[in-house]
Structures are given as structure tokens and as C-alpha cells.
CSV table of C-alpha atoms in Angstrom, one decimal:
chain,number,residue,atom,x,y,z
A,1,UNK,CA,22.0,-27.2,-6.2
A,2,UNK,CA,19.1,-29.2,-8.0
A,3,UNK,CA,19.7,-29.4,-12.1
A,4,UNK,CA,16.3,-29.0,-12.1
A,5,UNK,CA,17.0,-24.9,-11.7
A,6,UNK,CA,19.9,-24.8,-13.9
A,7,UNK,CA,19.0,-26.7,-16.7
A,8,UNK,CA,17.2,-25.0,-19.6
A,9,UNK,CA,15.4,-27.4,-20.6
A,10,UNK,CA,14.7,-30.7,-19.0
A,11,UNK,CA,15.9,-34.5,-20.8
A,12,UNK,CA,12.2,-34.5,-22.1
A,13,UNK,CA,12.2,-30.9,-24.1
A,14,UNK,CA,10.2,-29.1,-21.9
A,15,UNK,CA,11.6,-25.3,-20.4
A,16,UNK,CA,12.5,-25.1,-17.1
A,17,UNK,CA,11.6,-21.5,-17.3
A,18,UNK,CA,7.9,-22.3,-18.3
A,19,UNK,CA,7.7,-24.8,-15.3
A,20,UNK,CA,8.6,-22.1,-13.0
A,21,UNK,CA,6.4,-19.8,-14.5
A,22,UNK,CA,3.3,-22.1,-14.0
A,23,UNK,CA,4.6,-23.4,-10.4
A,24,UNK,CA,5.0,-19.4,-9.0
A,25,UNK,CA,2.2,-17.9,-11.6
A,26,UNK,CA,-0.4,-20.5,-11.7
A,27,UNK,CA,0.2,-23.0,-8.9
A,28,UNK,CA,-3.2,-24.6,-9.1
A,29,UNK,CA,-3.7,-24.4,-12.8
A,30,UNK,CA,-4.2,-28.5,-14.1
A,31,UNK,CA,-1.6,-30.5,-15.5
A,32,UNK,CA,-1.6,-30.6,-19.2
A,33,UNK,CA,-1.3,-34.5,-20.6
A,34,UNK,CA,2.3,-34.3,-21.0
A,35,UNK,CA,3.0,-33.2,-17.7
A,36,UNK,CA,0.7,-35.9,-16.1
A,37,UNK,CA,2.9,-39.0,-18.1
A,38,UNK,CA,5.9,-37.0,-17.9
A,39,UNK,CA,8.5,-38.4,-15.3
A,40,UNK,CA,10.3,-35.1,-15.7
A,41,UNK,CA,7.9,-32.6,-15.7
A,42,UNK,CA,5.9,-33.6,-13.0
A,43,UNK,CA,8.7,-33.9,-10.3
A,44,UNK,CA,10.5,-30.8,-11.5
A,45,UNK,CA,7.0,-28.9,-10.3
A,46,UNK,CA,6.6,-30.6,-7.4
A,47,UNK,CA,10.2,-29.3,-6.5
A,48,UNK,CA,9.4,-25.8,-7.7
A,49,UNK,CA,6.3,-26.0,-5.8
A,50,UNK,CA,7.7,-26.9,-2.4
A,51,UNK,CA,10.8,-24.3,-3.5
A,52,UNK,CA,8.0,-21.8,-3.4
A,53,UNK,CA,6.3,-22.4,-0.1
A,54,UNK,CA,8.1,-19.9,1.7
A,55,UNK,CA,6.8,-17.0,-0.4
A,56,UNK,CA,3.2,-18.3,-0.5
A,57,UNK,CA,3.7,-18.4,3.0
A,58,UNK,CA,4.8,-14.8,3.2
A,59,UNK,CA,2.0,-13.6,0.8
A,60,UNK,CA,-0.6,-14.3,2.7
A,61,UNK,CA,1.0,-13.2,5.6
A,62,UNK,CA,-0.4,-9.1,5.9
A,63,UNK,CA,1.8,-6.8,6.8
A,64,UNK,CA,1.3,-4.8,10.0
A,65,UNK,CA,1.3,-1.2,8.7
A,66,UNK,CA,2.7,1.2,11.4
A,67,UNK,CA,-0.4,2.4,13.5
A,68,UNK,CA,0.7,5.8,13.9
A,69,UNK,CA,1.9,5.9,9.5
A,70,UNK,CA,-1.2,7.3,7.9
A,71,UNK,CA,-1.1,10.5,10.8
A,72,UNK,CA,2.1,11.2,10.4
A,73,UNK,CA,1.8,10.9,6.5
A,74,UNK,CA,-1.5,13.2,7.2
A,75,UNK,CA,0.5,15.7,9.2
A,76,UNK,CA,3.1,16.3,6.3
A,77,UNK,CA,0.8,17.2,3.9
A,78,UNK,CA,-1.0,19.3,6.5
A,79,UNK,CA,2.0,20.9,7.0
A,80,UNK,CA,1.6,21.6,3.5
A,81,UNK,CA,-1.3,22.5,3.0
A,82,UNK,CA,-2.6,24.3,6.7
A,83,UNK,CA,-1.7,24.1,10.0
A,84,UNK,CA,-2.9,21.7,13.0
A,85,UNK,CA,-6.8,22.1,14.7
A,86,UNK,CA,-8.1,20.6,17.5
A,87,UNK,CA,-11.3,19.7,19.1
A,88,UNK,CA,-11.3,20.8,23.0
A,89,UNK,CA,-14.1,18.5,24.7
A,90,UNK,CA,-15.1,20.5,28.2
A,91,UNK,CA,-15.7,18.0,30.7
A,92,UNK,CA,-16.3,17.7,34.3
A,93,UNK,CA,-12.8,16.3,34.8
A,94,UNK,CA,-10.9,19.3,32.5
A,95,UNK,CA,-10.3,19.2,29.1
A,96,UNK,CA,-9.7,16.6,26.6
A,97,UNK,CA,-7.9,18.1,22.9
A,98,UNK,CA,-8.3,15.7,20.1
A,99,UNK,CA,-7.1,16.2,16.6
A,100,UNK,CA,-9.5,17.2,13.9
A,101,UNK,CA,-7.8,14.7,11.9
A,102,UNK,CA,-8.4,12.3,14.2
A,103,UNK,CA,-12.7,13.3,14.4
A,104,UNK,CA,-13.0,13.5,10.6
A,105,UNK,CA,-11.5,10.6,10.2
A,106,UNK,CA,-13.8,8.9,12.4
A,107,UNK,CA,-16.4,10.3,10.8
A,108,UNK,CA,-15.7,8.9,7.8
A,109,UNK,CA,-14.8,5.9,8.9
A,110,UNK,CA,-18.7,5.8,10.1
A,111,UNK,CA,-20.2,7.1,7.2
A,112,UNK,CA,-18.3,4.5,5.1
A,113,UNK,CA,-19.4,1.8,7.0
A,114,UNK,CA,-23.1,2.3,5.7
A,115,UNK,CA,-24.5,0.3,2.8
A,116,UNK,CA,-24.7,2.7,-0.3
A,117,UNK,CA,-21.7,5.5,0.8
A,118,UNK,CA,-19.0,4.9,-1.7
A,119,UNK,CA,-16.9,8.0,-0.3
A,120,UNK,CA,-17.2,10.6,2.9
A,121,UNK,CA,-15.2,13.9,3.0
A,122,UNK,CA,-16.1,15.2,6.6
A,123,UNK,CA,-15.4,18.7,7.4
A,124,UNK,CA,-16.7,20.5,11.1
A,125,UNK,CA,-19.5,23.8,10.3
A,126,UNK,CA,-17.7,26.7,11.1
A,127,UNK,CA,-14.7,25.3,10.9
A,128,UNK,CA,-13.1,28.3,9.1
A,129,UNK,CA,-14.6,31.0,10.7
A,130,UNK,CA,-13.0,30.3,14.2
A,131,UNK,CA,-9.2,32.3,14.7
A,132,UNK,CA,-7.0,30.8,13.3
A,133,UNK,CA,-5.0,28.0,15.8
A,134,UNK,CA,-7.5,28.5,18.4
A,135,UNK,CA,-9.5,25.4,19.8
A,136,UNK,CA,-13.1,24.1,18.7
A,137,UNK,CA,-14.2,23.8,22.0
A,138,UNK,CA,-17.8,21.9,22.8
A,139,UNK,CA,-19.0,20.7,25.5
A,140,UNK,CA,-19.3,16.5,27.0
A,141,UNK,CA,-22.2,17.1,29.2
A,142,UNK,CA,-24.6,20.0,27.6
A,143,UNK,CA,-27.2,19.4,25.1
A,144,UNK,CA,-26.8,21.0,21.4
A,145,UNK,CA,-23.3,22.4,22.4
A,146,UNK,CA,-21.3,19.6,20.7
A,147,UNK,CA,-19.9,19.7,17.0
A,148,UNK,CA,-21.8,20.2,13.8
A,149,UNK,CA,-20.4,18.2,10.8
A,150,UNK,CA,-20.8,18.4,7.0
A,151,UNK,CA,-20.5,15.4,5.2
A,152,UNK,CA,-20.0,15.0,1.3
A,153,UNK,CA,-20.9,12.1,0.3
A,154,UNK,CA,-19.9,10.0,-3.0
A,155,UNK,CA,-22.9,7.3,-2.9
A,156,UNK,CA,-24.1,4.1,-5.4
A,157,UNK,CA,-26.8,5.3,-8.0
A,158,UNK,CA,-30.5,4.8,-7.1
A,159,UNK,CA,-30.3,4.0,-3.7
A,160,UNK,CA,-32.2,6.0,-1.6
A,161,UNK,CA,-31.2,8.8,0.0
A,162,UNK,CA,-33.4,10.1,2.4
A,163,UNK,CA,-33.0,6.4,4.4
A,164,UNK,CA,-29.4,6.6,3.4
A,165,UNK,CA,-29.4,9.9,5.2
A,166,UNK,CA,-30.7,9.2,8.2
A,167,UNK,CA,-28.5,6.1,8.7
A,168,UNK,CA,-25.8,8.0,8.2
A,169,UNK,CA,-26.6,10.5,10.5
A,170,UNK,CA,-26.7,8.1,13.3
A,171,UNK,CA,-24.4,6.1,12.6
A,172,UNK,CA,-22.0,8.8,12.5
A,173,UNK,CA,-23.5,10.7,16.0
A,174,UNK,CA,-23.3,7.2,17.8
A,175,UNK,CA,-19.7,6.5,16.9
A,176,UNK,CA,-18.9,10.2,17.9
A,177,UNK,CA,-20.7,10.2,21.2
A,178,UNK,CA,-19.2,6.8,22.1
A,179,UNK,CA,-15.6,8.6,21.9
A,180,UNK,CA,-16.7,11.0,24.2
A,181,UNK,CA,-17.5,13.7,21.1
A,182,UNK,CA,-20.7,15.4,21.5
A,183,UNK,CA,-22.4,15.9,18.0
A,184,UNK,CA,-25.5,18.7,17.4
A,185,UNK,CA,-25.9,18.3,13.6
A,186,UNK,CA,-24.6,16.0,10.7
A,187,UNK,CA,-24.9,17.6,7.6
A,188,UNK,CA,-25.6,15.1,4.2
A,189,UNK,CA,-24.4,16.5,1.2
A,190,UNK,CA,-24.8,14.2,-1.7
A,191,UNK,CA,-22.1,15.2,-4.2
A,192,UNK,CA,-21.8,12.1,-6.5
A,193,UNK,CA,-24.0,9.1,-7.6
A,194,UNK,CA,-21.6,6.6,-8.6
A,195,UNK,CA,-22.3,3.4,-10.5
B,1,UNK,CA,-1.6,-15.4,-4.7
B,2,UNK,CA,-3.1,-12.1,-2.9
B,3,UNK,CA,-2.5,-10.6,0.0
B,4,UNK,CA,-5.3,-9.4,2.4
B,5,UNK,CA,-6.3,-5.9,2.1
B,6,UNK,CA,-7.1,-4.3,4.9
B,7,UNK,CA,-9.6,-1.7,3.3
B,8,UNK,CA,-12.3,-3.4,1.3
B,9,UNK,CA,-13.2,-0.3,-0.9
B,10,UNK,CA,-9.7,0.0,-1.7
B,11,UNK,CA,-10.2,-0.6,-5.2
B,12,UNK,CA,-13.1,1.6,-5.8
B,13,UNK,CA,-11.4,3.5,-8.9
B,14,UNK,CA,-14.6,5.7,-9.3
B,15,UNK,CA,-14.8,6.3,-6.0
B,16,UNK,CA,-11.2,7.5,-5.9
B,17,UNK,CA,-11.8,9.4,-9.3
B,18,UNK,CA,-14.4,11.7,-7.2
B,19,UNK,CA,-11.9,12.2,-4.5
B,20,UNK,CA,-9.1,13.3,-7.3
B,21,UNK,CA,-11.9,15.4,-8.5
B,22,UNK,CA,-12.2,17.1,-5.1
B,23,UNK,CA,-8.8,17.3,-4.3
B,24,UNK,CA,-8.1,19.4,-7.8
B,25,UNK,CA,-10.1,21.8,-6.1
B,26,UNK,CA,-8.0,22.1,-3.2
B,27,UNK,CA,-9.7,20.0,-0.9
B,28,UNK,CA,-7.1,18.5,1.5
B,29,UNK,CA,-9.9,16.3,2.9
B,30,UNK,CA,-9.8,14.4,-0.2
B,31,UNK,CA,-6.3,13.8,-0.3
B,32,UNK,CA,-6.4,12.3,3.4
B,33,UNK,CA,-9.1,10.0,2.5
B,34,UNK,CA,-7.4,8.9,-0.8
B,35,UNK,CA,-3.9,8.5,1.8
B,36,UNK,CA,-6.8,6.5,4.2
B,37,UNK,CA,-7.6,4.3,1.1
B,38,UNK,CA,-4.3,3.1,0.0
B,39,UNK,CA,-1.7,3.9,2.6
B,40,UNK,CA,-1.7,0.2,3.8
B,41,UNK,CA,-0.8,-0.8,0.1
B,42,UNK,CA,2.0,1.8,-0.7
B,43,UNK,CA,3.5,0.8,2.7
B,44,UNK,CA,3.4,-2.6,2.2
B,45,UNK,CA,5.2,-2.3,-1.5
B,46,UNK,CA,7.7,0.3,-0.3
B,47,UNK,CA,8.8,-2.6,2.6
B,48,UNK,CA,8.9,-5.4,0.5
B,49,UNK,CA,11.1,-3.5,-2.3
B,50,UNK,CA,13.1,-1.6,0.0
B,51,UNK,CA,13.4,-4.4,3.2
B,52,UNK,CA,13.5,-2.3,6.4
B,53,UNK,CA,10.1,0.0,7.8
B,54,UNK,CA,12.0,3.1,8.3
B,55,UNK,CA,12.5,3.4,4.7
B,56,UNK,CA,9.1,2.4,3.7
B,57,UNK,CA,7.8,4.9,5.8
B,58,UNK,CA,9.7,7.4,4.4
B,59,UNK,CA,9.1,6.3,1.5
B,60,UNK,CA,5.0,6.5,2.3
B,61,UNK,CA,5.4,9.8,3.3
B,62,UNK,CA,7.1,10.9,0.2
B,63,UNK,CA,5.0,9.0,-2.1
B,64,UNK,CA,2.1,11.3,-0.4
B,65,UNK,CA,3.6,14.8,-0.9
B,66,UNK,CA,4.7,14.0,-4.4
B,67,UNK,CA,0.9,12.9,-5.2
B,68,UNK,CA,-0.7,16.3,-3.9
B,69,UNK,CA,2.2,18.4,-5.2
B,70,UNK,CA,1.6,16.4,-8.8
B,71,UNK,CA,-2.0,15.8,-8.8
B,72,UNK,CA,-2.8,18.1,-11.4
B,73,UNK,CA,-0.6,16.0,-13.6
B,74,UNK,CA,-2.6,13.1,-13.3
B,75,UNK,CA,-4.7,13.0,-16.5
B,76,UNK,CA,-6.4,10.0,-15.6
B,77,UNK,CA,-5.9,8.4,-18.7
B,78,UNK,CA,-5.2,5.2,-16.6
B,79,UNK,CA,-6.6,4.4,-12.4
B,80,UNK,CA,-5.2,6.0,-9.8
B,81,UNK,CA,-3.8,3.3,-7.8
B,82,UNK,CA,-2.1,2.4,-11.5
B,83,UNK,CA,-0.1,5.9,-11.2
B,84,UNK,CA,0.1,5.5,-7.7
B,85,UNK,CA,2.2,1.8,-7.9
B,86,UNK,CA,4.6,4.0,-10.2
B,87,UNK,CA,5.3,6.5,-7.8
B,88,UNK,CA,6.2,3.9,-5.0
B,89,UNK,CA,8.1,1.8,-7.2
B,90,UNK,CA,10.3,4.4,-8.4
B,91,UNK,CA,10.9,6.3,-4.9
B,92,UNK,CA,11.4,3.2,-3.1
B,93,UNK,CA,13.8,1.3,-5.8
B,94,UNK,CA,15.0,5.5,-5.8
B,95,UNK,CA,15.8,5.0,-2.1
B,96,UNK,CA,17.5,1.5,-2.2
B,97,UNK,CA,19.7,2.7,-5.0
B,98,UNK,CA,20.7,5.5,-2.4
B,99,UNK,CA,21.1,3.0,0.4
B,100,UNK,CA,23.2,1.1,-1.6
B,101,UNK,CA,25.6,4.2,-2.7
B,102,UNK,CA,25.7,4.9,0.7
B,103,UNK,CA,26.8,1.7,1.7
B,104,UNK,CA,29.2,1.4,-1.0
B,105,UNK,CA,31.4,4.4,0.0
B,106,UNK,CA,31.0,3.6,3.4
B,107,UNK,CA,33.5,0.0,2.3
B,108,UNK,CA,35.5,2.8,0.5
B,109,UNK,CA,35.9,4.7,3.1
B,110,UNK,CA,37.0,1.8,5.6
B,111,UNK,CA,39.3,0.6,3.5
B,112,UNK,CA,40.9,3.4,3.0
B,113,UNK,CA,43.3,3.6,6.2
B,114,UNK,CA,44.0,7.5,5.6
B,115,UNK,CA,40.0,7.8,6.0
B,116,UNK,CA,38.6,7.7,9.4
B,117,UNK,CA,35.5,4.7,9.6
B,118,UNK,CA,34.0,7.2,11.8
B,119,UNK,CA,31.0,5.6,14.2
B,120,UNK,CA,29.5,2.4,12.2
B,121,UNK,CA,25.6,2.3,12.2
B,122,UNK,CA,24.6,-1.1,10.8
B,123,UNK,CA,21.6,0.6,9.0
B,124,UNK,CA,21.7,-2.1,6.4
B,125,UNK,CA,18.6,-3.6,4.7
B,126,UNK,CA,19.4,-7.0,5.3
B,127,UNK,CA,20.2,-6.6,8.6
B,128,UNK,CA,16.7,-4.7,9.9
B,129,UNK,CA,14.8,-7.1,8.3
B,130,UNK,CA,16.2,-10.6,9.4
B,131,UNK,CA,16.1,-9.2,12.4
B,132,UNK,CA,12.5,-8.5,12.2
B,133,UNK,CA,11.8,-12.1,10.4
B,134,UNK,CA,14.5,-14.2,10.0
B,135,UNK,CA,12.6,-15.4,6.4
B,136,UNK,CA,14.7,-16.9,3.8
B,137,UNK,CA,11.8,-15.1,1.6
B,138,UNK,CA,12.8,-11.5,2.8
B,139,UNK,CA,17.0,-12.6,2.1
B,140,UNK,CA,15.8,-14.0,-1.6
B,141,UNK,CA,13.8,-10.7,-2.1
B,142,UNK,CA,16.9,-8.6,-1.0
B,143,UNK,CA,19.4,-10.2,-3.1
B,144,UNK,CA,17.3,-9.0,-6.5
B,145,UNK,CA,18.0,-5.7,-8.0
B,146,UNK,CA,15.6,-3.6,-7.0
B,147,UNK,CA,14.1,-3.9,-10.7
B,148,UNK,CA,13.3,-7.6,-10.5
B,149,UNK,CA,12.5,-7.2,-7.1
B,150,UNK,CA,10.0,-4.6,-8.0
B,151,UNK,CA,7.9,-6.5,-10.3
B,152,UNK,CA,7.7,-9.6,-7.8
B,153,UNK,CA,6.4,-7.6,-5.3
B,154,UNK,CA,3.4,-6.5,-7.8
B,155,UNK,CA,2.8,-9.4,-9.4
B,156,UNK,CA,3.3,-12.1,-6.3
B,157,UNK,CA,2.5,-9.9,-3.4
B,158,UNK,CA,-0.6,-7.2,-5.0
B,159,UNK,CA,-1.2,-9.8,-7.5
B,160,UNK,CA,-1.2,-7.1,-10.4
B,161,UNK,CA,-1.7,-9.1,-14.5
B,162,UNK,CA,0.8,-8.5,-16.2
B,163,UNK,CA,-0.5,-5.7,-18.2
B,164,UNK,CA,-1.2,-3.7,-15.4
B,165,UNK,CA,2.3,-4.1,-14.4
B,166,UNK,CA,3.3,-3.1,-17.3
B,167,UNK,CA,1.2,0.3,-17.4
B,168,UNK,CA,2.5,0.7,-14.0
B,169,UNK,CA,5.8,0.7,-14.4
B,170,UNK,CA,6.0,2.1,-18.0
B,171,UNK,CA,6.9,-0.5,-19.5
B,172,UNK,CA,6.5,-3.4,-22.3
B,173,UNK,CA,4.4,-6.4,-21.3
B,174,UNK,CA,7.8,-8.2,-22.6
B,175,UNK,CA,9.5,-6.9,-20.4
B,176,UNK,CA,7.9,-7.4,-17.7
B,177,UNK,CA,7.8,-11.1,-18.3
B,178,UNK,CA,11.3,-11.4,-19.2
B,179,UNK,CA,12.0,-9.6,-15.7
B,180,UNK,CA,9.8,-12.1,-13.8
B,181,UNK,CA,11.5,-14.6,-15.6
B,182,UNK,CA,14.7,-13.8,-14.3
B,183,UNK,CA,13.8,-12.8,-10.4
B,184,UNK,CA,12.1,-16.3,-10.3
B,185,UNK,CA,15.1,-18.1,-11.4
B,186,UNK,CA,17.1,-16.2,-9.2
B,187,UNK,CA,14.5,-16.6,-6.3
B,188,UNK,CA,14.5,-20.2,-7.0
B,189,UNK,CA,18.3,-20.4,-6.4
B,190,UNK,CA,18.1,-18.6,-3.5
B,191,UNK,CA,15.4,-20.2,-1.6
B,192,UNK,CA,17.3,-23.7,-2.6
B,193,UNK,CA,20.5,-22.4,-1.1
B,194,UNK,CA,18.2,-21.6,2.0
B,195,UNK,CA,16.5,-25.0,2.0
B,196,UNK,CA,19.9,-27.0,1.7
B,197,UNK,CA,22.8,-24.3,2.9
């Protein structure tokens, strides 16, 4: 094993501590003057910085979340909290059920992706007044039978809201309608103007 | 050294104060969206302190329950996501702690020989993750205490100052450096015995 890590302090005063600190903390942070002349110093962080490769390496290497983690974290607290809806889209070909979870997360997923909408909270219209476990069943292929969607929206302060609207709107109804979700109505509900 | 976030509004803290706001009022929706937000950052800290996915996904799914069951607790004196690193620190170093009791009378119970081994299950930490990536990183990280290796992950891996650290894990700023301290002197042997076994 290198001195270099052992040692407490290095032939020329300097702690080995506060070169590890500044190789790992600050890697790019300059030299001060003693470090530049010293011919301890400046090979002990050259060997600190190489040590440390590796976990630069891993840092910036993301980490592949589980694709399936946030549902089933979703479906725990659902469990806690109610029980599990679906949408039922009628088709020519039969039935397709998707999660509610699934649709109002796609939803806000959309509404997020518009310049201005700091926070979307999607919930279906009528969502509660259906039986309870029964399907929300609309239909692919008929005109104003698909869902109708209320969004609460969180957006940035002065922006305007009429063209944030609309936009939203859209956006949301395209992204829908591309999954093979008819949508009849998105509701905009501005709750909060954020700065 | 940051890692890439996968959600760029993940540190909107006014944005996630109006979804705490909502979900005080019982609105589930707002608790899925705050879980949308930051799941990909309590996963990735529950791995890297505990070392294998099935924990940190249990760990994940605790984290979640215990916010919404403790939400109301949150005064929001400090951010959200500041509370929230405190919660997955402590369940998963919780969790590693249990892993590690586990293990420990499992050697007990081997060497007794009136105690029957039972069926082994190589469920160790070390062993799920070099076999995911065999990273002399991921060995150093596992042979800290889950303390030290706690505050490496938030200050190497989430980049967290060390204040914020420190309000995150409830403790002094002092502390917090003289833990760093430590874990990088024990990282730096490590990763030497890895560079020159």
C-alpha cells in the first residue's frame, strides 16, 4: 500500500487528509502555490486522483431504476389509500383495460411537458360517481364518448393562461389519442401561481 | 460530481410544497406525483447504501408509505426532498443493519454443529451486486458502515453541500465532515487494494 494513504502528514507538512478531501471534493479546484512547487503534494494528488477514477466513473454512470418500481410503489399506497380502477377502451377488436394510474400519469406527464406548468394532478370527471370497482368504459371509435379529465394545475406566475390552456389541452388529448385513449374534455384548473 | 437526474423538475421545492399542500388534504394524486418526482432518487440512494435492488426496492416502497402515513408531520420547516433523504437513509442503513444480523446468526448457526444450516440462500449484499457490476467502487462502498457509507452516497453520488447533509441526516456539519473524512480514507485503501491486489 502507498504511504501516501497512511501517512498523516506528508515529509513537507501538508495533511494527507486535506489532499484527499480536495482530490474526491474538489477535483478541478487550482493548485494553490505550494502545491504547484511542492514535490510532495502534487504527486500525492495525482495518486489520489487516479485512486478515485473508478468512483467518478460510477457517478456519472445513472442508475437504471426498475421500470415497473414507481407502479408497484403506486399500488401500495393505493392499497392504502383505495382500491384499483381501470379504463376499458371498446374497440372493434374487444376490449383493451388500462390502469387509471397508468392514464393519469400520462396525463401529467403531457401537461408537464408544456412551458409554464410547474405541477399537474389529473383526475378522470365522474370518476367517483361510477360503482365502485366497476370499469370506466369509453369508446376507440365514437366521437365525444372518450374520457373527460380534470387537471389541477401548479403553473409559473404571469404567464398566460388562456394560451397555457389551450396548449395544455392538446397536448394532453394528442398524447392520449396516440395510446389508443379517446379524450372528450380536458378540464384546466389553475390552483397555484408559483414563482 | 453529479449524477444525471432523470426528471428535470425534480428539484422544484415550491412545486413539491403545493403537492404536500394537496396531499394534506387527502389527495392521493399528489402523493403519486411527488413518488413520480423523486422515486428515481430514493431508489438510486437506497441501492447505493444498501448494494443489492431487491432491498432498494423495498426500501422505495417503504420510504413511500412512511411519507403518506407521516406527512402531516412534515412541518416544512426545511424542503421536502431534505426530509425525504432522512427517511431513505435511515430505512435503508435500517435494512443493512438487519441484513447484517441476519447474516450474523446465520455463521452462528452453521457453526453450531447441534444447529441444522438448513437450505443456504446466498442473499448477501456483496454478492448480488458484483454480480450485477463486478466494480471495485460497489466492494469499497460495501466494506463502510452503513454510516460513512451513507454520507458518500449524498455527498459524492446526489452531490448534497455539506450543510444540507447535515440537516438531512440530523446532524452536526462536524460531523459530517469528520465522517467523510474517514469513508474517503477507507475508500482510498480499498480502491488501492483493488488497483494493486
Amino acid at each position: 500500500m502507498s504511504s501516501s494513504t497512511t501517512d498523516p502528514t506528508l515529509p513537507c507538512g501538508a495533511a494527507t487528509d486535506d489532499l484527499l478531501e480536495q482530490a474526491v471534493d474538489t477535483p478541478d479546484a487550482p493548485l494553490t502555490p505550494h502545491q504547484r512547487a511542492c514535490q510532495w503534494c502534487r504527486p500525492t494528488l495525482t495518486e489520489f486522483h487516479e485512486l478515485f477514477a473508478p468512483l467518478r466513473r460510477a457517478v456519472a454512470e445513472p442508475v437504471a431504476v426498475p421500470p415497473t418500481l414507481i407502479d408497484q410503489v403506486v399500488r401500495r399506497i393505493r392499497a392504502l389509500v383505495d382500491g384499483r380502477q381501470w379504463v376499458a377502451v371498446e374497440g372493434p377488436d374487444g376490449r383493451i383495460r388500462v390502469a387509471v394510474t397508468i392514464v393519469l400519469r400520462t396525463v401529467n406527464r403531457s401537461a408537464e411537458e408544456v412551458d409554464g406548468v410547474r405541477g399537474s394532478l389529473a383526475a378522470l370527471v365522474g370518476e367517483t360517481d361510477r360503482a365502485a370497482g366497476a370499469d370506466i368504459v369509453v369508446a376507440s371509435d365514437t366521437a365525444g364518448a372518450g374520457l373527460s379529465v380534470r387537471l389541477d394545475l401548479a403553473v409559473d406566475f404571469g404567464i398566460d393562461l388562456h394560451r397555457l390552456a389551450d396548449t395544455v389541452r392538446e397536448r394532453v388529448s394528442d398524447q392520449l389519442a396516440a395510446s389508443g385513449v379517446p379524450v372528450s374534455a380536458v378540464d384546466v384548473h389553475v390552483d397555484d401561481l408559483l414563482l | 460530481m453529479s449524477t444525471i437526474d432523470a426528471d428535470p423538475g425534480a428539484h422544484d421545492s415550491e412545486r413539491d410544497g403545493w403537492l404536500i399542500r394537496r396531499a394534506l388534504t387527502g389527495d392521493s394524486r399528489a402523493l403519486e406525483a411527488l413518488i413520480t418526482h423523486h422515486q428515481a432518487r430514493v431508489y438510486r440512494i437506497a441501492l447505493r447504501i444498501t448494494g443489492n435492488t431487491q432491498d432498494a426496492e423495498e426500501v422505495s416502497q417503504q420510504v413511500w408509505v412512511q411519507v403518506w402515513l407521516s406527512l402531516a408531520g412534515f412541518t416544512g420547516s426545511s424542503a421536502f426532498t431534505t426530509w425525504l433523504y432522512r427517511i431513505v437513509v435511515n430505512r435503508a442503513t435500517s435494512t443493512v443493519r438487519s441484513s447484517q444480523r441476519r447474516r450474523a446468526q446465520l455463521v452462528r448457526a452453521n457453526a453450531d454443529p447441534t444447529v441444522s444450516p438448513g437450505p443456504t440462500t446466498a442473499g448477501g449484499e456483496s454478492r448480488v451486486l458484483a454480480g450485477e457490476r463486478d466494480d471495485a467502487v460497489d466492494r469499497a462502498l460495501l466494506s463502510l458502515s452503513p454510516e460513512l457509507r451513507a454520507v458518500v452516497v449524498l455527498r459524492h453520488f446526489e452531490d448534497l453541500s455539506y450543510d444540507e447533509i447535515a440537516q438531512a441526516l440530523g446532524i452536526p456539519e462536524p460531523t459530517v465532515r469528520g465522517r467523510l473524512a474517514r469513508a474517503r480514507r477507507a475508500l482510498a485503501t480499498s480502491l488501492e487494494q483493488w488497483r494493486r491486489p
